mmCIF file of C-alpha atoms in Angstrom:
data_model
loop_
_atom_site.group_PDB
_atom_site.id
_atom_site.type_symbol
_atom_site.label_atom_id
_atom_site.label_comp_id
_atom_site.label_asym_id
_atom_site.label_seq_id
_atom_site.Cartn_x
_atom_site.Cartn_y
_atom_site.Cartn_z
ATOM 1 C CA CYS A 1 9.168 156.576 -156.869
ATOM 2 C CA GLY A 2 6.641 159.207 -155.835
ATOM 3 C CA LEU A 3 2.865 158.980 -156.216
ATOM 4 C CA GLY A 4 1.989 162.633 -156.510
ATOM 5 C CA SER A 5 -0.037 163.858 -159.466
ATOM 6 C CA VAL A 6 2.761 163.183 -161.994
ATOM 7 C CA GLY A 7 3.769 159.825 -160.528
ATOM 8 C CA PHE A 8 0.180 158.617 -160.353
ATOM 9 C CA ARG A 9 -0.569 159.676 -163.957
ATOM 10 C CA VAL A 10 2.500 157.736 -165.102
ATOM 11 C CA LEU A 11 1.313 154.727 -163.081
ATOM 12 C CA GLU A 12 -2.120 154.973 -164.755
ATOM 13 C CA GLU A 13 -0.500 154.956 -168.191
ATOM 14 C CA LEU A 14 1.696 151.956 -167.363
ATOM 15 C CA ALA A 15 -1.228 150.048 -165.842
ATOM 16 C CA GLY A 16 -3.209 150.779 -169.014
ATOM 17 C CA LEU A 17 -0.375 149.117 -170.956
ATOM 18 C CA ASP A 18 -0.675 146.044 -168.688
ATOM 19 C CA GLU A 19 2.747 146.651 -167.129
ATOM 20 C CA GLN A 20 3.404 145.422 -163.612
ATOM 21 C CA VAL A 21 3.998 148.512 -161.468
ATOM 22 C CA PHE A 22 5.557 148.891 -158.029
ATOM 23 C CA ALA A 23 5.499 152.228 -156.232
ATOM 24 C CA ILE A 24 7.117 153.879 -153.238
ATOM 25 C CA GLU A 25 5.368 156.891 -151.676
ATOM 26 C CA TYR A 26 6.626 158.861 -148.688
ATOM 27 C CA ASP A 27 3.253 160.305 -147.611
ATOM 28 C CA ALA A 28 0.963 157.728 -145.985
ATOM 29 C CA ASP A 29 -1.941 160.145 -146.563
ATOM 30 C CA CYS A 30 -1.276 160.578 -150.291
ATOM 31 C CA GLU A 31 -4.575 160.910 -152.132
ATOM 32 C CA PHE A 32 -3.545 158.455 -154.878
ATOM 33 C CA LEU A 33 -2.601 155.414 -152.767
ATOM 34 C CA ASP A 34 -5.937 153.606 -152.938
ATOM 35 C CA ARG A 35 -6.399 154.351 -156.628
ATOM 36 C CA ALA A 36 -2.894 153.041 -157.372
ATOM 37 C CA ARG A 37 -3.681 149.811 -155.529
ATOM 38 C CA GLN A 38 -7.009 149.490 -157.394
ATOM 39 C CA LEU A 39 -5.011 149.635 -160.635
ATOM 40 C CA GLY A 40 -2.981 146.652 -159.435
ATOM 41 C CA ALA A 41 0.163 148.441 -158.279
ATOM 42 C CA GLU A 42 2.032 147.168 -155.244
ATOM 43 C CA VAL A 43 2.560 150.238 -153.063
ATOM 44 C CA LEU A 44 5.087 150.657 -150.273
ATOM 45 C CA ILE A 45 4.997 153.586 -147.862
ATOM 46 C CA GLY A 46 8.435 154.937 -147.095
ATOM 47 C CA ASP A 47 11.339 157.063 -148.207
ATOM 48 C CA ALA A 48 12.664 155.922 -151.606
ATOM 49 C CA ARG A 49 16.068 157.292 -150.583
ATOM 50 C CA ALA A 50 16.307 154.257 -148.282
ATOM 51 C CA GLU A 51 18.242 151.754 -150.343
ATOM 52 C CA GLU A 52 16.641 148.776 -148.569
ATOM 53 C CA LEU A 53 13.201 149.833 -149.899
ATOM 54 C CA LEU A 54 14.565 149.930 -153.436
ATOM 55 C CA ARG A 55 16.019 146.474 -152.923
ATOM 56 C CA LYS A 56 12.709 145.257 -151.427
ATOM 57 C CA LEU A 57 10.949 146.300 -154.644
ATOM 58 C CA ASN A 58 13.572 144.306 -156.578
ATOM 59 C CA VAL A 59 15.029 147.215 -158.552
ATOM 60 C CA ALA A 60 17.751 144.769 -159.585
ATOM 61 C CA ARG A 61 15.210 143.092 -161.917
ATOM 62 C CA ALA A 62 13.196 146.177 -162.936
ATOM 63 C CA ARG A 63 12.501 146.949 -166.560
ATOM 64 C CA ALA A 64 12.844 150.680 -165.757
ATOM 65 C CA VAL A 65 12.716 153.028 -162.769
ATOM 66 C CA ILE A 66 10.755 156.277 -162.793
ATOM 67 C CA VAL A 67 11.697 158.848 -160.165
ATOM 68 C CA ALA A 68 8.929 161.451 -159.935
ATOM 69 C CA THR A 69 8.911 163.051 -156.483
ATOM 70 C CA ASP A 70 8.586 166.836 -156.232
ATOM 71 C CA ASN A 71 12.112 167.224 -154.816
ATOM 72 C CA ASP A 72 15.036 167.503 -157.272
ATOM 73 C CA LEU A 73 17.701 166.560 -154.711
ATOM 74 C CA ALA A 74 15.721 163.550 -153.498
ATOM 75 C CA ASN A 75 15.198 162.463 -157.120
ATOM 76 C CA LEU A 76 18.929 162.673 -157.822
ATOM 77 C CA GLU A 77 19.761 160.707 -154.688
ATOM 78 C CA ILE A 78 17.218 157.993 -155.529
ATOM 79 C CA ALA A 79 18.501 157.751 -159.101
ATOM 80 C CA MET A 80 22.090 157.384 -157.892
ATOM 81 C CA ASP A 81 21.041 154.665 -155.437
ATOM 82 C CA VAL A 82 19.228 152.842 -158.239
ATOM 83 C CA ARG A 83 22.336 153.138 -160.407
ATOM 84 C CA GLU A 84 24.439 151.575 -157.618
ATOM 85 C CA ILE A 85 22.034 148.641 -157.368
ATOM 86 C CA ARG A 86 21.900 148.116 -161.130
ATOM 87 C CA ALA A 87 24.085 149.948 -163.612
ATOM 88 C CA ASP A 88 22.067 149.258 -166.769
ATOM 89 C CA VAL A 89 18.450 149.897 -165.751
ATOM 90 C CA PRO A 90 16.809 152.788 -167.647
ATOM 91 C CA ILE A 91 15.996 155.669 -165.294
ATOM 92 C CA VAL A 92 13.398 158.323 -166.088
ATOM 93 C CA LEU A 93 14.075 161.250 -163.810
ATOM 94 C CA ARG A 94 11.747 164.171 -163.105
ATOM 95 C CA LEU A 95 13.565 167.434 -162.479
ATOM 96 C CA PHE A 96 12.063 170.904 -162.284
ATOM 97 C CA ASP A 97 15.224 172.821 -163.209
ATOM 98 C CA GLN A 98 15.932 172.331 -166.944
ATOM 99 C CA ARG A 99 19.587 173.382 -166.654
ATOM 100 C CA LEU A 100 20.077 170.814 -163.922
ATOM 101 C CA ALA A 101 18.208 168.220 -165.991
ATOM 102 C CA SER A 102 20.542 168.763 -168.958
ATOM 103 C CA LYS A 103 23.653 168.545 -166.771
ATOM 104 C CA VAL A 104 22.427 165.404 -165.032
ATOM 105 C CA GLN A 105 21.734 163.702 -168.333
ATOM 106 C CA LYS A 106 25.166 164.581 -169.753
ATOM 107 C CA THR A 107 27.242 164.098 -166.612
ATOM 108 C CA LEU A 108 25.599 161.156 -164.876
ATOM 109 C CA GLY A 109 24.470 159.332 -167.993
ATOM 110 C CA PHE A 110 20.829 158.820 -167.039
ATOM 111 C CA GLU A 111 18.941 157.800 -170.141
ATOM 112 C CA VAL A 112 16.182 160.365 -169.704
ATOM 113 C CA SER A 113 16.121 163.449 -167.537
ATOM 114 C CA LEU A 114 12.985 165.540 -167.938
ATOM 115 C CA SER A 115 11.911 168.917 -166.680
ATOM 116 C CA THR A 116 8.118 168.875 -166.371
ATOM 117 C CA SER A 117 7.965 172.596 -167.096
ATOM 118 C CA ARG A 118 9.938 172.091 -170.305
ATOM 119 C CA LEU A 119 7.610 169.252 -171.343
ATOM 120 C CA ALA A 120 4.474 171.259 -170.577
ATOM 121 C CA ALA A 121 5.604 174.567 -172.113
ATOM 122 C CA PRO A 122 5.086 173.611 -175.801
ATOM 123 C CA LEU A 123 1.587 172.295 -175.068
ATOM 124 C CA PHE A 124 0.559 175.419 -173.164
ATOM 125 C CA ALA A 125 1.924 177.705 -175.876
ATOM 126 C CA ALA A 126 0.364 175.725 -178.736
ATOM 127 C CA ALA A 127 -3.007 175.369 -176.971
ATOM 128 C CA ALA A 128 -3.091 179.116 -176.337
ATOM 129 C CA LEU A 129 -2.674 179.757 -180.060
ATOM 130 C CA ASP A 130 -5.031 177.056 -181.373
ATOM 131 C CA PRO A 131 -7.831 175.290 -179.461
ATOM 132 C CA SER A 132 -7.541 172.208 -181.718
ATOM 133 C CA VAL A 133 -4.140 171.371 -180.175
ATOM 134 C CA VAL A 134 -4.421 168.275 -177.953
ATOM 135 C CA GLY A 135 -0.715 167.629 -177.501
ATOM 136 C CA ALA A 136 2.703 169.068 -178.236
ATOM 137 C CA HIS A 137 6.152 167.534 -178.048
ATOM 138 C CA ARG A 138 9.667 168.784 -178.618
ATOM 139 C CA VAL A 139 11.646 166.630 -181.053
ATOM 140 C CA GLY A 140 15.193 167.911 -181.269
ATOM 141 C CA GLY A 141 14.770 171.659 -181.421
ATOM 142 C CA GLU A 142 11.344 171.537 -183.094
ATOM 143 C CA VAL A 143 7.899 171.583 -181.505
ATOM 144 C CA GLN A 144 5.531 169.012 -183.001
ATOM 145 C CA ALA A 145 1.844 169.710 -182.350
ATOM 146 C CA VAL A 146 -0.901 167.079 -182.241
ATOM 147 C CA LEU A 147 -4.233 168.485 -183.410
ATOM 148 C CA GLU A 148 -7.751 167.116 -183.551
ATOM 149 C CA ILE A 149 -9.325 168.453 -186.731
ATOM 150 C CA GLU A 150 -12.906 167.907 -187.894
ATOM 151 C CA ILE A 151 -13.220 167.597 -191.657
ATOM 152 C CA ALA A 152 -15.481 170.461 -192.764
ATOM 153 C CA SER A 153 -18.121 169.991 -195.425
ATOM 154 C CA GLY A 154 -16.711 171.574 -198.588
ATOM 155 C CA GLY A 155 -13.347 172.117 -196.881
ATOM 156 C CA GLY A 156 -9.946 171.464 -198.377
ATOM 157 C CA LEU A 157 -9.502 168.077 -196.692
ATOM 158 C CA GLN A 158 -12.902 166.582 -197.553
ATOM 159 C CA GLY A 159 -12.603 163.741 -200.046
ATOM 160 C CA LEU A 160 -8.821 163.444 -199.776
ATOM 161 C CA THR A 161 -7.169 160.179 -198.811
ATOM 162 C CA VAL A 162 -4.871 159.929 -195.807
ATOM 163 C CA SER A 163 -1.981 159.639 -198.269
ATOM 164 C CA GLU A 164 -2.997 162.861 -200.033
ATOM 165 C CA VAL A 165 -3.328 164.754 -196.755
ATOM 166 C CA MET A 166 0.094 163.572 -195.673
ATOM 167 C CA GLY A 167 1.747 164.422 -198.992
ATOM 168 C CA THR A 168 0.007 167.692 -199.815
ATOM 169 C CA HIS A 169 -0.260 169.226 -196.361
ATOM 170 C CA ARG A 170 2.850 167.743 -194.696
ATOM 171 C CA LEU A 171 0.759 166.289 -191.864
ATOM 172 C CA THR A 172 1.035 162.879 -190.263
ATOM 173 C CA VAL A 173 -2.387 161.318 -189.727
ATOM 174 C CA LEU A 174 -2.236 159.406 -186.439
ATOM 175 C CA ALA A 175 -5.866 158.277 -186.305
ATOM 176 C CA VAL A 176 -9.227 158.828 -187.955
ATOM 177 C CA ARG A 177 -12.659 158.645 -186.385
ATOM 178 C CA ALA A 178 -15.710 158.487 -188.623
ATOM 179 C CA ARG A 179 -18.545 160.753 -187.537
ATOM 180 C CA ALA A 180 -20.182 158.209 -185.201
ATOM 181 C CA GLY A 181 -17.465 155.571 -185.009
ATOM 182 C CA ASP A 182 -14.409 154.653 -182.981
ATOM 183 C CA TRP A 183 -10.879 155.917 -183.463
ATOM 184 C CA GLN A 184 -8.874 153.977 -186.043
ATOM 185 C CA PRO A 185 -5.181 154.377 -185.210
ATOM 186 C CA GLN A 186 -2.726 154.342 -188.112
ATOM 187 C CA PRO A 187 -5.438 154.337 -190.775
ATOM 188 C CA PRO A 188 -4.623 152.810 -194.188
ATOM 189 C CA VAL A 189 -3.279 155.457 -196.557
ATOM 190 C CA ALA A 190 -6.188 154.795 -198.939
ATOM 191 C CA THR A 191 -8.746 155.865 -196.278
ATOM 192 C CA ARG A 192 -10.851 158.692 -197.728
ATOM 193 C CA LEU A 193 -11.860 161.507 -195.383
ATOM 194 C CA SER A 194 -15.494 162.596 -195.195
ATOM 195 C CA ALA A 195 -17.182 165.636 -193.698
ATOM 196 C CA GLY A 196 -17.566 165.136 -189.959
ATOM 197 C CA ASP A 197 -14.555 162.763 -189.615
#
């Protein structure tokens, strides 16, 4: 629900995972409507707070519902309507106010209630401190940073295996890309790192 910049980016990710996506957008002039349709999404124009639209999109059989408008009260209302239609569907709810997000998650039992500012804050802070940071996530109370590091010739990581990097430096290697090659996700632990990787 909601095809603004956040909603559309989520739709892009889901389409990239070959998920069937249905969207409701209030603004008939929304800049992302055509692009969403090109990605294979079925798009309805209307107010997602109208329960009949939710039913028309068959929320009763949805794998999950993502509520990502830019209005906290509208998002809460939509989520509650979804919950009335189907009590067990996972709901991902975008809220700007982190205190409200925490209370909603505890009180109303929505599986996920996210403040976009809280999600973005670790990335902004980490990126400001180190330009190699490409992502940051909060796990429990800890910030986990994702970095893209080039293995320097004669550096401390050159010649080590993925296993040695993980054990010695307490890093998790998510992927390796040889100097001119493609990314190799979850590389074998015996993979040896070379300068330029």
